[in-house]
């Protein structure tokens, strides 16, 4: 009973805590595995990119600026986290806008990972949510050129389905949230 056989897992070799699940300071389950730039988990102990902190409350303009920076760096998974924070902390009447933007960022993530079906589906779903939100009359919320972002998502979804450049280069194919630079 007191000995360890060669088939048991030693947490020192994995870099993982012996507890069953990674937890944050409040005890909520959080996956502490390092991630690559597209949010894919890496083995414990490998060097990943810095994680986007969750639950950050920003002004909408800060959310747009931070998300654009991450998109430009080829980190749409991380940009999705920024949009998700905005949807969870912002006013109820803007939830669908931010949710749609988050879905488009996840769609780009999947397309960059080579997931044709998931990429195209989420790009279209996000475009549809943003389009539905914009039906209320606002096409430039917080400076976002929503019409061009929606067009970008639909065009990229079609390209991905045709197999053009799959997996896509996330940084090169990032949308311009505030329109052409």
PDB file of N, CA and C in Angstrom, residues 1 6 10 24 29 33 44-45 54 57 59 68 72 79-80 82 91 100 110 119-120 125 127 129 134 137 141 151 181:
ATOM      1  N   UNK A   1       0.819  -1.198   0.000  1.00  0.00           N
ATOM      2  CA  UNK A   1       0.000   0.000   0.000  1.00  0.00           C
ATOM      3  C   UNK A   1       0.855   1.250   0.000  1.00  0.00           C
ATOM      4  N   UNK A   6       5.225   1.612 -10.981  1.00  0.00           N
ATOM      5  CA  UNK A   6       5.648   2.390 -12.142  1.00  0.00           C
ATOM      6  C   UNK A   6       4.489   2.900 -12.979  1.00  0.00           C
ATOM      7  N   UNK A  10       2.952  10.610 -11.192  1.00  0.00           N
ATOM      8  CA  UNK A  10       3.641  11.461 -10.238  1.00  0.00           C
ATOM      9  C   UNK A  10       3.445  12.900 -10.689  1.00  0.00           C
ATOM     10  N   UNK A  24      -9.060  28.359  -9.356  1.00  0.00           N
ATOM     11  CA  UNK A  24      -8.592  29.733  -9.155  1.00  0.00           C
ATOM     12  C   UNK A  24      -8.637  30.063  -7.670  1.00  0.00           C
ATOM     13  N   UNK A  29     -13.278  26.005 -10.886  1.00  0.00           N
ATOM     14  CA  UNK A  29     -12.459  25.196 -11.790  1.00  0.00           C
ATOM     15  C   UNK A  29     -11.904  26.080 -12.901  1.00  0.00           C
ATOM     16  N   UNK A  33      -3.488  24.791 -17.696  1.00  0.00           N
ATOM     17  CA  UNK A  33      -2.517  24.355 -18.695  1.00  0.00           C
ATOM     18  C   UNK A  33      -2.117  25.538 -19.562  1.00  0.00           C
ATOM     19  N   UNK A  44       1.500  20.429 -19.642  1.00  0.00           N
ATOM     20  CA  UNK A  44       1.974  21.123 -18.451  1.00  0.00           C
ATOM     21  C   UNK A  44       3.491  21.247 -18.530  1.00  0.00           C
ATOM     22  N   UNK A  45       3.994  22.386 -18.115  1.00  0.00           N
ATOM     23  CA  UNK A  45       5.426  22.614 -18.101  1.00  0.00           C
ATOM     24  C   UNK A  45       5.961  23.255 -19.373  1.00  0.00           C
ATOM     25  N   UNK A  54      -9.606  36.664 -17.209  1.00  0.00           N
ATOM     26  CA  UNK A  54     -11.064  36.594 -17.350  1.00  0.00           C
ATOM     27  C   UNK A  54     -11.736  37.523 -16.355  1.00  0.00           C
ATOM     28  N   UNK A  57     -13.519  44.035 -16.409  1.00  0.00           N
ATOM     29  CA  UNK A  57     -14.538  44.999 -16.823  1.00  0.00           C
ATOM     30  C   UNK A  57     -13.803  46.189 -17.430  1.00  0.00           C
ATOM     31  N   UNK A  59     -14.207  49.657 -20.309  1.00  0.00           N
ATOM     32  CA  UNK A  59     -15.114  50.496 -21.082  1.00  0.00           C
ATOM     33  C   UNK A  59     -15.200  49.888 -22.476  1.00  0.00           C
ATOM     34  N   UNK A  68      -8.879  44.255 -30.831  1.00  0.00           N
ATOM     35  CA  UNK A  68      -8.207  44.479 -32.116  1.00  0.00           C
ATOM     36  C   UNK A  68      -6.720  44.165 -32.004  1.00  0.00           C
ATOM     37  N   UNK A  72      -4.954  41.351 -34.266  1.00  0.00           N
ATOM     38  CA  UNK A  72      -3.812  41.692 -35.110  1.00  0.00           C
ATOM     39  C   UNK A  72      -2.598  40.814 -34.808  1.00  0.00           C
ATOM     40  N   UNK A  79      -8.888  37.282 -28.091  1.00  0.00           N
ATOM     41  CA  UNK A  79      -9.823  38.381 -28.384  1.00  0.00           C
ATOM     42  C   UNK A  79     -11.242  37.971 -27.992  1.00  0.00           C
ATOM     43  N   UNK A  80     -11.570  36.717 -28.226  1.00  0.00           N
ATOM     44  CA  UNK A  80     -12.898  36.214 -27.849  1.00  0.00           C
ATOM     45  C   UNK A  80     -13.128  36.384 -26.347  1.00  0.00           C
ATOM     46  N   UNK A  82     -11.946  38.761 -24.464  1.00  0.00           N
ATOM     47  CA  UNK A  82     -12.236  40.182 -24.240  1.00  0.00           C
ATOM     48  C   UNK A  82     -13.699  40.470 -24.582  1.00  0.00           C
ATOM     49  N   UNK A  91     -24.077  46.357 -20.589  1.00  0.00           N
ATOM     50  CA  UNK A  91     -25.531  46.491 -20.464  1.00  0.00           C
ATOM     51  C   UNK A  91     -26.270  45.395 -21.241  1.00  0.00           C
ATOM     52  N   UNK A 100     -22.040  38.157 -30.470  1.00  0.00           N
ATOM     53  CA  UNK A 100     -21.773  37.940 -31.887  1.00  0.00           C
ATOM     54  C   UNK A 100     -20.307  38.160 -32.237  1.00  0.00           C
ATOM     55  N   UNK A 110     -11.181  28.731 -34.951  1.00  0.00           N
ATOM     56  CA  UNK A 110     -11.367  27.396 -35.535  1.00  0.00           C
ATOM     57  C   UNK A 110     -10.836  27.337 -36.957  1.00  0.00           C
ATOM     58  N   UNK A 119     -15.302  26.513 -37.937  1.00  0.00           N
ATOM     59  CA  UNK A 119     -14.934  27.878 -38.285  1.00  0.00           C
ATOM     60  C   UNK A 119     -16.032  28.585 -39.055  1.00  0.00           C
ATOM     61  N   UNK A 120     -16.496  27.958 -40.127  1.00  0.00           N
ATOM     62  CA  UNK A 120     -17.538  28.572 -40.953  1.00  0.00           C
ATOM     63  C   UNK A 120     -18.832  28.747 -40.166  1.00  0.00           C
ATOM     64  N   UNK A 125     -22.662  32.283 -37.475  1.00  0.00           N
ATOM     65  CA  UNK A 125     -23.517  32.469 -36.300  1.00  0.00           C
ATOM     66  C   UNK A 125     -23.247  33.838 -35.670  1.00  0.00           C
ATOM     67  N   UNK A 127     -21.920  36.475 -37.162  1.00  0.00           N
ATOM     68  CA  UNK A 127     -22.386  37.510 -38.100  1.00  0.00           C
ATOM     69  C   UNK A 127     -23.895  37.674 -37.982  1.00  0.00           C
ATOM     70  N   UNK A 129     -25.809  37.011 -35.341  1.00  0.00           N
ATOM     71  CA  UNK A 129     -26.140  37.651 -34.060  1.00  0.00           C
ATOM     72  C   UNK A 129     -25.873  39.151 -34.130  1.00  0.00           C
ATOM     73  N   UNK A 134     -27.859  44.698 -34.917  1.00  0.00           N
ATOM     74  CA  UNK A 134     -27.794  45.943 -35.696  1.00  0.00           C
ATOM     75  C   UNK A 134     -29.132  46.313 -36.313  1.00  0.00           C
ATOM     76  N   UNK A 137     -30.892  49.423 -35.458  1.00  0.00           N
ATOM     77  CA  UNK A 137     -30.569  50.711 -36.041  1.00  0.00           C
ATOM     78  C   UNK A 137     -29.155  51.208 -35.864  1.00  0.00           C
ATOM     79  N   UNK A 141     -21.611  50.864 -33.321  1.00  0.00           N
ATOM     80  CA  UNK A 141     -21.539  50.908 -31.855  1.00  0.00           C
ATOM     81  C   UNK A 141     -20.088  50.973 -31.391  1.00  0.00           C
ATOM     82  N   UNK A 151     -19.673  41.499 -42.990  1.00  0.00           N
ATOM     83  CA  UNK A 151     -19.289  41.092 -44.350  1.00  0.00           C
ATOM     84  C   UNK A 151     -18.002  40.267 -44.312  1.00  0.00           C
ATOM     85  N   UNK A 181      -7.892  50.520 -42.085  1.00  0.00           N
ATOM     86  CA  UNK A 181      -6.902  51.317 -41.358  1.00  0.00           C
ATOM     87  C   UNK A 181      -6.320  52.417 -42.222  1.00  0.00           C
TER      88      UNK A 181
END
